[in-house]
Coordinates of C-alpha atoms and ligand atoms in Angstrom, one line a residue:
X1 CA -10.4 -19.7 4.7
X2 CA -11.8 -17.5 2.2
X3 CA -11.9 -13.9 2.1
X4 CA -15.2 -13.7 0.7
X5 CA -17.5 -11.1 2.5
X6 CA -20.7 -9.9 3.0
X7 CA -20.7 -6.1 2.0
X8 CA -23.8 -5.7 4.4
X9 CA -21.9 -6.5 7.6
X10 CA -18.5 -4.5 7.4
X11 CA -18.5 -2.0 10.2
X12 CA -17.3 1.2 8.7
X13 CA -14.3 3.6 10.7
X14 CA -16.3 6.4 9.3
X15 CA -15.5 9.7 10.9
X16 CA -11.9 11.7 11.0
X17 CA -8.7 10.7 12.3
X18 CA -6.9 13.3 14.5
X19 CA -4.7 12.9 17.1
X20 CA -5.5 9.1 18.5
X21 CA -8.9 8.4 17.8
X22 CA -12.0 9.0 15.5
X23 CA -14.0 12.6 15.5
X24 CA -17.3 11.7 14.2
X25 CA -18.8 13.4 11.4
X26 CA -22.0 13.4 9.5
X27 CA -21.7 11.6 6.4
X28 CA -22.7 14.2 3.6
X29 CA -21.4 12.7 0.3
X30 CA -23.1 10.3 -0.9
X31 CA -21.6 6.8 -1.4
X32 CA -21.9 3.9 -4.0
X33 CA -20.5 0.6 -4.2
X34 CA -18.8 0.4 -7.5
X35 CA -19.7 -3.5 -7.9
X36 CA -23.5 -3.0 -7.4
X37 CA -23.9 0.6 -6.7
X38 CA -25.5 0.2 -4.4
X39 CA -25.8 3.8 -1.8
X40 CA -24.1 2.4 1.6
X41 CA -22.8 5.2 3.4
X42 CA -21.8 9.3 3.2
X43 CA -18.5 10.6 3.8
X44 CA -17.6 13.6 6.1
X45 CA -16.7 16.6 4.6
X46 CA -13.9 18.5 6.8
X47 CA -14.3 22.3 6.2
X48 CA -11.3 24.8 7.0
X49 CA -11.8 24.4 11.0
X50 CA -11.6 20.7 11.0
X51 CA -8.2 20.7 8.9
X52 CA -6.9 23.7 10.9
X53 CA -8.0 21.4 14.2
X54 CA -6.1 18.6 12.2
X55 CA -3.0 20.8 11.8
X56 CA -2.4 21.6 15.1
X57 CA -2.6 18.2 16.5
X58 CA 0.1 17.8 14.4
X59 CA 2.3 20.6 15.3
X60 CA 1.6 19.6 19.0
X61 CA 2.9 16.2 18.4
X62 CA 5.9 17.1 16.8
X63 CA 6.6 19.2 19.5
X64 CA 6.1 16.5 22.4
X65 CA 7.2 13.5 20.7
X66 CA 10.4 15.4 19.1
X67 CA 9.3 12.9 16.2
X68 CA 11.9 15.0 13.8
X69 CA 14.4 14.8 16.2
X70 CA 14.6 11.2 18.3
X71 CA 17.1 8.7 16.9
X72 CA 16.7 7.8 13.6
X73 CA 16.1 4.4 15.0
X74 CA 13.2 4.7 16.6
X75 CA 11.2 5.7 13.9
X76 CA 12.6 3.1 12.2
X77 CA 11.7 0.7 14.5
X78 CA 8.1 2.3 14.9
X79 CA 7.3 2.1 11.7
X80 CA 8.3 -1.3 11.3
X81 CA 5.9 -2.2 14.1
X82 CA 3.3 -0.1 12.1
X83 CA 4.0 -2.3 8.7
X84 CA 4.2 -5.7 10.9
X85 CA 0.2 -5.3 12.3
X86 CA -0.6 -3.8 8.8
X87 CA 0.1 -7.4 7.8
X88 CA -1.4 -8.7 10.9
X89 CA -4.8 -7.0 10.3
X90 CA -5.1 -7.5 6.3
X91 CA -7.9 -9.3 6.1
X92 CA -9.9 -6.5 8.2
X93 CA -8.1 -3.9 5.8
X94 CA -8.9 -5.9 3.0
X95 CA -12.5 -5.8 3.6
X96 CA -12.0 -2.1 4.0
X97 CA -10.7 -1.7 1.1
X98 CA -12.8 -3.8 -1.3
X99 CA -16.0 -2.4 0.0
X100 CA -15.3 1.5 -1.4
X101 CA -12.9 0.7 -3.8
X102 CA -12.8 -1.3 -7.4
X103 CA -10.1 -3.7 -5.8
X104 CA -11.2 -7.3 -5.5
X105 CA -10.4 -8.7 -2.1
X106 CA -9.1 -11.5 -3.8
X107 CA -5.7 -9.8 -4.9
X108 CA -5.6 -7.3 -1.9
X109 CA -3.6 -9.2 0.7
X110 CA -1.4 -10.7 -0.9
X111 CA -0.6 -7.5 -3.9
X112 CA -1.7 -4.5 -2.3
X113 CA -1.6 -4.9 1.1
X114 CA 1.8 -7.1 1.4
X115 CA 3.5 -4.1 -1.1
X116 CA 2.5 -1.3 1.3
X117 CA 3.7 -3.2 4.3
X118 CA 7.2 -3.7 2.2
X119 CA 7.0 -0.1 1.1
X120 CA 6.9 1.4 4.6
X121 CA 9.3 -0.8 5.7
X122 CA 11.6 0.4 3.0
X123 CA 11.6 4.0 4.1
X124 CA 11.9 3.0 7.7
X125 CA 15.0 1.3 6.4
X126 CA 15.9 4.7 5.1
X127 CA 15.9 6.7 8.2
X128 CA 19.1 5.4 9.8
X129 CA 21.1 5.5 6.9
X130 CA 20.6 8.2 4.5
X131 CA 22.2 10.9 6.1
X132 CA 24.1 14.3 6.1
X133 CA 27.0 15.6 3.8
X134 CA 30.4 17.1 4.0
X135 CA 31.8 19.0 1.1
X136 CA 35.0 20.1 -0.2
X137 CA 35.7 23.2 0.8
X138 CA 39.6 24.7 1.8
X139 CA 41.7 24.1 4.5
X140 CA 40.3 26.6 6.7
X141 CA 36.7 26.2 6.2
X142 CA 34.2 23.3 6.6
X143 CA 30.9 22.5 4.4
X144 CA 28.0 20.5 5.4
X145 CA 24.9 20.0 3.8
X146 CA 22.4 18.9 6.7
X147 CA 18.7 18.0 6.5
X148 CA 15.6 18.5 8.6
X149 CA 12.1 17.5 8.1
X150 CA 9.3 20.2 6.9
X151 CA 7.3 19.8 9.7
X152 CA 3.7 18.8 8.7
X153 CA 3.1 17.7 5.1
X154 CA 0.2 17.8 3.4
X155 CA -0.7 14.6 2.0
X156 CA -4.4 14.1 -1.0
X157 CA -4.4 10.5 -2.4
X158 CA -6.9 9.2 -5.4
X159 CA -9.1 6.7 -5.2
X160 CA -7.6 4.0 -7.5
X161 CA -5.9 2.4 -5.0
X162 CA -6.0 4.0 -1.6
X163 CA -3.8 1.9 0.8
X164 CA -0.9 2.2 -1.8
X165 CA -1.3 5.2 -2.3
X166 CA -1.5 6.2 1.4
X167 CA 1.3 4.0 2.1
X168 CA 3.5 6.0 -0.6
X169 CA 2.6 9.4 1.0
X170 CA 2.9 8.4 4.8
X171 CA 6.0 6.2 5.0
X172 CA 8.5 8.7 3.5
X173 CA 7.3 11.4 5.1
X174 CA 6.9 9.9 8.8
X175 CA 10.1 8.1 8.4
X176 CA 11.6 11.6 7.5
X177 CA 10.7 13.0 10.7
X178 CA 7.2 14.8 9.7
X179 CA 3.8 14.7 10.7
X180 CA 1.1 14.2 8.2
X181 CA -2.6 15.4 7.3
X182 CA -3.8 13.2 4.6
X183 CA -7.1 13.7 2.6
X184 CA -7.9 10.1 1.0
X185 CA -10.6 10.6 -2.1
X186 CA -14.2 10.8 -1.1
X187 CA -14.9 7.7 -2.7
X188 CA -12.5 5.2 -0.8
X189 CA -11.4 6.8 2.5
X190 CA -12.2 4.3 4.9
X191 CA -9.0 1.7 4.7
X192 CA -7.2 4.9 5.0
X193 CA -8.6 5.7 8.4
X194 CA -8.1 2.3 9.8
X195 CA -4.5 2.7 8.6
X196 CA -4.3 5.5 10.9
X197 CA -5.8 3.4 13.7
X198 CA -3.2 1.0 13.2
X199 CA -0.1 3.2 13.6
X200 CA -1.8 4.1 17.3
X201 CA -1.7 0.8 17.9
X202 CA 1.6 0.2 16.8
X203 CA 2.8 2.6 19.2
X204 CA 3.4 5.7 16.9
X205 CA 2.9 8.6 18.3
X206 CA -0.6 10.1 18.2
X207 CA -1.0 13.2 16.3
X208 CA 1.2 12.3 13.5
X209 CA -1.1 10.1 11.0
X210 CA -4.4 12.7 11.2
X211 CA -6.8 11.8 8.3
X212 CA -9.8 14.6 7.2
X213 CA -12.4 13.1 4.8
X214 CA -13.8 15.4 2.6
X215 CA -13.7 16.4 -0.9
X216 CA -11.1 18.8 -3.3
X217 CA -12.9 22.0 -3.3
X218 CA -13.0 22.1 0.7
X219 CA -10.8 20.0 2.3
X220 CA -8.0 19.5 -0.3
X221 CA -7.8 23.7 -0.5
X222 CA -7.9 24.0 2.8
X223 CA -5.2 21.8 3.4
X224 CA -3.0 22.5 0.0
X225 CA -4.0 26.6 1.6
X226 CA -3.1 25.9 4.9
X227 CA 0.0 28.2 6.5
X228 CA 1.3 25.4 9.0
X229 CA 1.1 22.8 5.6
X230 CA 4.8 23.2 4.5
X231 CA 5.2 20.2 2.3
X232 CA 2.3 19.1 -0.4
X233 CA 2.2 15.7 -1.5
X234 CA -0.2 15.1 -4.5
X235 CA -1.5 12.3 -6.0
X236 CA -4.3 12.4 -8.6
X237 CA -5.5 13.7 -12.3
X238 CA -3.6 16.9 -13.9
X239 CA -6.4 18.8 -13.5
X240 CA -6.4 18.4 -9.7
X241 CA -3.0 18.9 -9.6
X242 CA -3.2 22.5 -11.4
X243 CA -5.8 23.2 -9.3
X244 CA -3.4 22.5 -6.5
X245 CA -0.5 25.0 -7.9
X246 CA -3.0 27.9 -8.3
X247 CA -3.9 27.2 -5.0
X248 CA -0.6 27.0 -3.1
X249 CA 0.5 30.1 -5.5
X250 CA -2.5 32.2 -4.6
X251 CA -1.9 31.1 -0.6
X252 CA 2.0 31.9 -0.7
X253 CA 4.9 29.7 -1.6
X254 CA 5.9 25.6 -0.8
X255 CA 7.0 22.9 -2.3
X256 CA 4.7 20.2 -4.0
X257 CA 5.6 16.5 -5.0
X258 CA 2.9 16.0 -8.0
X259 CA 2.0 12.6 -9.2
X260 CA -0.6 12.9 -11.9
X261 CA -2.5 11.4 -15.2
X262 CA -0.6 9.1 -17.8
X263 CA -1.4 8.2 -21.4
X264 CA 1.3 5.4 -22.3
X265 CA 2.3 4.0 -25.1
X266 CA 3.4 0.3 -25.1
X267 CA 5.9 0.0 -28.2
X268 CA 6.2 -3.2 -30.0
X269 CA 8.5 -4.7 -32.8
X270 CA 8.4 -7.5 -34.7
X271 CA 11.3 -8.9 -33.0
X272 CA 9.7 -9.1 -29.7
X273 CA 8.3 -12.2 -28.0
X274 CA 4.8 -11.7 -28.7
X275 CA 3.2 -13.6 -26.3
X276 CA 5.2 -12.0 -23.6
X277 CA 4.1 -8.8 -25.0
X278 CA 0.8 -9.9 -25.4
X279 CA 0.5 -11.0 -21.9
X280 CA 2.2 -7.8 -20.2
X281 CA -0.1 -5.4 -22.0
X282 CA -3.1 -6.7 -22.0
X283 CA -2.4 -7.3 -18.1
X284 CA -1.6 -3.7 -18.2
X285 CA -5.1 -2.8 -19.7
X286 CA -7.2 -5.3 -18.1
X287 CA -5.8 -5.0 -14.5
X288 CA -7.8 -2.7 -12.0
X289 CA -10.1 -1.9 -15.0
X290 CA -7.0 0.5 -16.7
X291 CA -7.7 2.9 -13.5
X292 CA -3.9 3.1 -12.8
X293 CA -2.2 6.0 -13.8
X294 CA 1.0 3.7 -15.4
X295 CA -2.2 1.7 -17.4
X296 CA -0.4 1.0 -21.1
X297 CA -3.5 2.7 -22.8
X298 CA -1.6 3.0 -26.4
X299 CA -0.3 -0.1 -28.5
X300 CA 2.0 1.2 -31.0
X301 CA 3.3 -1.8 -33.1
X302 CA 5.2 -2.7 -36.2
X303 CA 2.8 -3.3 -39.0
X304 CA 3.6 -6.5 -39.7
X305 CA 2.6 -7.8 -36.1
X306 CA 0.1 -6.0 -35.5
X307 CA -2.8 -8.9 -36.2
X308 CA -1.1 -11.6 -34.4
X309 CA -0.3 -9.0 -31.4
X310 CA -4.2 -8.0 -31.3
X311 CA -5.7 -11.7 -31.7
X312 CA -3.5 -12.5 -28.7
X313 CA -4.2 -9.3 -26.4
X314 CA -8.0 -10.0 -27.3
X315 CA -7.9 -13.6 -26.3
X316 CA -6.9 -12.3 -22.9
X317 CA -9.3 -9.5 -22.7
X318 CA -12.2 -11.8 -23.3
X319 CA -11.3 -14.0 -20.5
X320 CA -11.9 -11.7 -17.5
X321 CA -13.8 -12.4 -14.7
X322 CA -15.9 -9.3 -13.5
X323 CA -17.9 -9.9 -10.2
X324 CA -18.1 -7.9 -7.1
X325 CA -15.0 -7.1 -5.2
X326 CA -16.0 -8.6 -2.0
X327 CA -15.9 -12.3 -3.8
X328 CA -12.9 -13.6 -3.4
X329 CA -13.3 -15.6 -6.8
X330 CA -13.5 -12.1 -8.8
X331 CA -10.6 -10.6 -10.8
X332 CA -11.7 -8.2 -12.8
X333 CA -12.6 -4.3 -11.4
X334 CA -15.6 -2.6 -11.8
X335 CA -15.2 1.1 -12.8
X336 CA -15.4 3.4 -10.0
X337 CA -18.6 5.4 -10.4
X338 CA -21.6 5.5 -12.6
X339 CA -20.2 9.0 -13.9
X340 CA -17.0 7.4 -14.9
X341 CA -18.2 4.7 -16.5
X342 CA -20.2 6.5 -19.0
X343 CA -17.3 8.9 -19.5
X344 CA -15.4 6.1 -20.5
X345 CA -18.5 5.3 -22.6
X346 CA -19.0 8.5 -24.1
X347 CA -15.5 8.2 -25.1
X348 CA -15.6 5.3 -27.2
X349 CA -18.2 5.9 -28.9
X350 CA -16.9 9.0 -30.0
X351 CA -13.3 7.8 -31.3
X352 CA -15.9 5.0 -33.1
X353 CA -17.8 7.8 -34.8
X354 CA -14.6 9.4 -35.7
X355 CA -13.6 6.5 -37.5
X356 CA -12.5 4.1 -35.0
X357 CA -12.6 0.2 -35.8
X358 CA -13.9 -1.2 -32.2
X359 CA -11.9 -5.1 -32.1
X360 CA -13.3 -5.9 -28.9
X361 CA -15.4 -4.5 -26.3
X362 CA -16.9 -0.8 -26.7
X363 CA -19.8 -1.8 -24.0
X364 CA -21.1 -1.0 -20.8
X365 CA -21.3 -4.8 -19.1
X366 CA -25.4 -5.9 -18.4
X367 CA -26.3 -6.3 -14.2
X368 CA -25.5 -4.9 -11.2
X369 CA -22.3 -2.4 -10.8
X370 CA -20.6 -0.1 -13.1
X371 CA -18.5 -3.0 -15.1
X372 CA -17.1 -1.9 -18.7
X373 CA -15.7 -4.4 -21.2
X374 CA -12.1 -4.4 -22.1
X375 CA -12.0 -2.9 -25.1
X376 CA -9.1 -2.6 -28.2
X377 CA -9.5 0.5 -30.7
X378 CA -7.8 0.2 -34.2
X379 CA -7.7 2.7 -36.8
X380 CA -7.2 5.7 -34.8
X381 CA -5.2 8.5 -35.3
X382 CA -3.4 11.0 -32.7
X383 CA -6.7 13.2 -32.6
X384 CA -8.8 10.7 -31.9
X385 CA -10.5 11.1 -28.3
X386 CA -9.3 7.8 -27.5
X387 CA -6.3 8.7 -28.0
X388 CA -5.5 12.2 -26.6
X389 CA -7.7 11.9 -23.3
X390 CA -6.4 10.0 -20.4
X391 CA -9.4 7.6 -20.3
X392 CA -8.6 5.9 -16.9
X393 CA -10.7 2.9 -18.1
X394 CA -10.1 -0.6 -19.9
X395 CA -9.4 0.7 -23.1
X396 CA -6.3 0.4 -25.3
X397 CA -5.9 1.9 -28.2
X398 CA -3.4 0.3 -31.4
X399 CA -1.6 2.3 -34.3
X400 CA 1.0 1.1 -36.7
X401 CA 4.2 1.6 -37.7
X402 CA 6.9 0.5 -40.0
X403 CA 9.9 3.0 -38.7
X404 CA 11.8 3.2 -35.6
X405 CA 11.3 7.3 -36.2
X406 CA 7.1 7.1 -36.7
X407 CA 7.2 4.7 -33.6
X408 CA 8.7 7.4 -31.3
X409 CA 6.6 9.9 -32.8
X410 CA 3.2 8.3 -32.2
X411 CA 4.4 7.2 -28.4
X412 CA 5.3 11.2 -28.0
X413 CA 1.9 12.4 -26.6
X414 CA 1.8 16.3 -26.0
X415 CA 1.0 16.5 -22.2
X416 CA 1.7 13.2 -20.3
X417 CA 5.3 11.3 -20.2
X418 CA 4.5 9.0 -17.6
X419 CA 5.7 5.6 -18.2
X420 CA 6.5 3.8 -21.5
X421 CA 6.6 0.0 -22.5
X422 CA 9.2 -1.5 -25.4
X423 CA 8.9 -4.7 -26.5
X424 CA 12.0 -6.1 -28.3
X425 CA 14.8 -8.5 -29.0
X426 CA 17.0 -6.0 -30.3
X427 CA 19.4 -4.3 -27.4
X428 CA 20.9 -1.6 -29.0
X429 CA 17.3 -0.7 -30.7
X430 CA 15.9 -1.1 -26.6
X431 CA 18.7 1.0 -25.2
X432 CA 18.1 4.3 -28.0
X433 CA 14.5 3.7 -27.6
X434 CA 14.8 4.2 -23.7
X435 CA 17.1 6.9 -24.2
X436 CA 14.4 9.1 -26.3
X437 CA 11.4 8.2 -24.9
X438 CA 9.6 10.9 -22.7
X439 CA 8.5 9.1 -19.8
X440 CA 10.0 9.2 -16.3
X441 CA 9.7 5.2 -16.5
X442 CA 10.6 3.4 -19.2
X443 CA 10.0 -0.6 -18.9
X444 CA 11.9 -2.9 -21.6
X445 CA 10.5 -6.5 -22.4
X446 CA 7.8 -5.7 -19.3
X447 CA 5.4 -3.8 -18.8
X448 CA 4.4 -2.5 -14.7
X449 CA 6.3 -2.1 -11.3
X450 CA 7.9 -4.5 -9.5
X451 CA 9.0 -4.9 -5.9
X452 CA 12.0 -2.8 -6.0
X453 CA 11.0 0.2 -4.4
X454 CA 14.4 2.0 -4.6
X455 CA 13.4 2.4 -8.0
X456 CA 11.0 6.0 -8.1
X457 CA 8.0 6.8 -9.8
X458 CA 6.8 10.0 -11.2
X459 CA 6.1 11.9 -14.6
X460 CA 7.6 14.0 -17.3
X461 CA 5.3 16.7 -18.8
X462 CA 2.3 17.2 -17.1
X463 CA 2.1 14.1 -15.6
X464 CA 3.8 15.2 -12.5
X465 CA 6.7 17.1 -10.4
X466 CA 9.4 14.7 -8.4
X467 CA 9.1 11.4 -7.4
X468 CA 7.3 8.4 -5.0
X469 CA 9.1 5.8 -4.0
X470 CA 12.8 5.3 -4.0
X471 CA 15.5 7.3 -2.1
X472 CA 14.1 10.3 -4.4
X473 CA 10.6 10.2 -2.0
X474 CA 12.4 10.5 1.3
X475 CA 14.6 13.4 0.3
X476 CA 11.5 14.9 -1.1
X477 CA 10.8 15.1 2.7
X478 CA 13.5 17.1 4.1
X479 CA 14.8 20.1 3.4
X480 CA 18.3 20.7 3.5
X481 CA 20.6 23.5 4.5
X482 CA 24.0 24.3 3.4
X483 CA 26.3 25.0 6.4
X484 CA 30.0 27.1 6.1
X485 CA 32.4 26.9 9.1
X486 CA 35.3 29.2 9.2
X487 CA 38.0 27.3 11.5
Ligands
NAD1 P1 -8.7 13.5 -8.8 O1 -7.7 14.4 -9.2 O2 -10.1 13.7 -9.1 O3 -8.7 13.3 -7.2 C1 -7.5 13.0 -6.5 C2 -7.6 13.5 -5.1 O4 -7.5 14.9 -5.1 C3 -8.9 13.2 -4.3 O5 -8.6 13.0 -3.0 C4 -9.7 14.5 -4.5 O6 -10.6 14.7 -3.5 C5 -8.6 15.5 -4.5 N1 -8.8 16.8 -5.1 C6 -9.5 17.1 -6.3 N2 -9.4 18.4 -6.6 C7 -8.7 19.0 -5.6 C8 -8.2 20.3 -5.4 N3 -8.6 21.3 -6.2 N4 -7.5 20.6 -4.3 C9 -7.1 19.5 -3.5 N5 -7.5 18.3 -3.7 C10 -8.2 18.0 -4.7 O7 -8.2 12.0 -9.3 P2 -8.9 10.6 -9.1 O8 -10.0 10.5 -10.0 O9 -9.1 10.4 -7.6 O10 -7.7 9.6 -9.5 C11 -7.4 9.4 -10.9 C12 -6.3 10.2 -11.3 O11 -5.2 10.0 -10.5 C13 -5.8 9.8 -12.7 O12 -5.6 11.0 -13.5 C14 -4.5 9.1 -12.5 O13 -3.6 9.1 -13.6 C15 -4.0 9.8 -11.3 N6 -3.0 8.9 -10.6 C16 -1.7 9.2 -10.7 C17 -0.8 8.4 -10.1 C18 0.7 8.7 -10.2 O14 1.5 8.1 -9.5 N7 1.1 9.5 -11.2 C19 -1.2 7.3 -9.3 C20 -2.5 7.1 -9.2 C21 -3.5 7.9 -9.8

């Protein structure tokens, strides 16, 4: 079998998701295929009624499915169901997903896919056994410290990679007892829809996956705005996600989970395994064309490395295999839009006219789609643009060092502390490093996420507020109230 597919013949769910079936919509932003940009369909744009309409379905199934209140079990068990026919119907989402998105089909079932259907399952796992507290209180009093869901949460994904990241909103927050209103990005929201098909399918009740399409400035305000929204889960650029504050602070008070833009540095010392580190960051670089917010965008290494490190890293960046995400054979992402491709452009070629040394890359790739060459950038300093800007792109940057001190303060950058990498032999150097890093990740002798998904994810600075994933992303979903008996 091969998953290779005709971009031509994929029947789109293109329309809104609310309660248990599609509204249709007229398709009003225009569409492009990143991998031959080619104009293939227009995505809704839900205004304030449709995400009020949206709203109240889910209020109305909260109400008559008690969804917050059932057994625990049963949503665990429903949401396994939901996760079981996710794997059951990859190849369908797959095609979904490869068609809008800069995800080859090739790695989709067996990465993306698989890890969402393990995520939800995880937080199903989580509703039957993370539970209430008692406290210490005296003799004649008892404390508890109970939990409730919000109600309906809010939920805006990117485009980067729109099942995980859907998967990440919906699975915490249904398995916590709320309903959901998600806004996928413009670009990609298709798999997100059919996701929502699924769950009706898979026997959860309808009402509580509703899915507006639509862009920031309309829909996402209207839903981050919205009085019945009591939970907002973010996850995108800072910008948005400021955006997303003012707006919730000019439309009253709520909480927000924020996951935003990253800038990392990948540290490496001479004692490291280099070919390991090699491997891990260039993977980290190369990978979904550096669109992923944990993308290892800054090599800081010890001087005396630093040659061997960057023939290695662009050995591998040479041997990528662009081609259009619907052939199964491809591997390496085109870049979302035309517009972002020639910001990453625009870019480069600045840091180059400030003085960067281009090792590799720099180019927009010839033919179809909006492909970029992995590119390495020597000789810069902390104000060059390739640098300070989150380029969200295949570009890595590499500065030297030759103290532990001048290490940590290149990899301190002044508004993102996503995730960091640290590359060496040494153990006590590894544990003070991770210890003063800024980053609300810190990976030693690695560099990206595994499948432990009790481990969270989220930013320091301004590259977010709380946490996906883990224990951290369920809580995130209740609120909890402190109870005093007198006996
Ligand atoms: P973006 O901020 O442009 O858009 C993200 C989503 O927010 C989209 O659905 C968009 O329509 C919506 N949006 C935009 N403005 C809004 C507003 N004012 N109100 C409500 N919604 C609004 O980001 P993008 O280009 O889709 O994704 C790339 C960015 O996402 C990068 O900065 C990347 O680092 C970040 N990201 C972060 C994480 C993380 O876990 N920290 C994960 C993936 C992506």
């Amino acid at each position: 079998m091969t998953l290779s597919f005709d971009p031509d013949a994929i029947a789109l769910p293109n329309g809104h998701f609310v309660g248990n079936g599609l509204v249709a919509a007229e398709g009003v932003i225009d569409m492009h295929r990143p991998s031959d940009g080619k104009a293939y369909a227009g995505c809704p744009l839900a205004d304030a009624d449709m995400v009020d309409r949206a709203v109240e379905t889910a209020k109305q199934a909260l109400k008559t499915s008690k969804w917050g209140q059932v057994r625990p079990r049963e949503r665990t068990v429903a949401l396994q169901r939901w996760a079981d026919l996710i794997e059951a119907k990859a190849e369908t989402l797959a095609k979904l997903e490869a068609l809008s998105s800069t995800r080859p089909v090739g790695q989709l079932i067996a990465g993306d896919i698989a890890v969402t259907a393990e995520q939800i399952r995880f937080f199903a796992e989580l509703a039957d056994k993370e539970g209430d507290a008692l406290v210490p209180t005296d003799g004649d009093s008892m404390g508890m410290i109970m939990s409730e869901p919000y109600g309906v949460v809010g939920a805006i994904t990117p485009w980067n990679f729109p099942v995980s990241m859907a998967g990440w909103k919906l699975g915490p927050a249904l398995a916590a007892g709320n309903a959901v209103v998600l806004k996928p990005s413009e670009m990609t929201p298709f798999s997100s829809v059919y996701l929502a098909q699924l769950a009706i399918e898979a026997g959860i009740p309808a009402g509580l996956i509703n899915v507006v399409l639509g862009d920031g400035p309309t829909t996402g305000n209207a839903i981050t705005g919205h009085p019945d929204i009591a939970k907002v889960s973010f996850t995108g650029s800072t910008g948005a996600g400021q955006a997303i504050m003012g707006n919730i602070a000019r439309t009253g008070v709520k909480p927000m989970t924020l996951e935003l833009g990253g800038k990392s540095p990948q540290l490496v010392f001479a004692d490291a395994d280099l070919d390991k580190a090699a491997a891990a960051i260039a993977q980290s670089i190369v990978s979904n064309a550096g669109q992923a917010c944990v993308a290892g965008s800054r090599l800081i290494v010890e001087r005396s490395v630093m040659e061997p490190l960057a023939e290695a890293i662009i050995a591998r960046m040479k041997s990528v295999k662009p081609g259009p995400t619907w052939d199964a054979a491809s591997s390496y992402s085109p870049i979302i839009s035309a517009r972002q491709r020639d910001r990453i452009d625009s870019i480069v070629k600045a840091s180059i006219a400030a003085g960067a040394a281009c090792l590799t890359g720099g180019d927009v790739m010839e033919g179809d789609g909006y492909f970029y060459t992995p590119t390495l950038l020597a000789n810069v300093d902390q104000m060059s643009p390739a640098v300070s800007h989150e380029i969200f792109g295949p570009v890595l940057t590499m500065q030297a060092f030759d103290t532990e001190e001048e290490a940590l303060a290149l990899a301190d950058h002044p508004t993102y502390g996503l995730c960091a990498g640290l590359f060496t032999r040494d153990l006590s150097r590894a544990l003070r490093l991770t210890k003063a890093l800024q980053a609300g990740t810190v990976w030693v002798n690695r560099y990206g996420r595994s499948r432990d998904h009790i481990l969270p994810t989220g930013g320091y600075k301004q590259s977010g507020i709380g946490k996906d994933l883990g224990r951290e992303a369920y809580h995130a979903n209740r609120k909890s109230k402190s109870v005093l008996i007198s006996l």
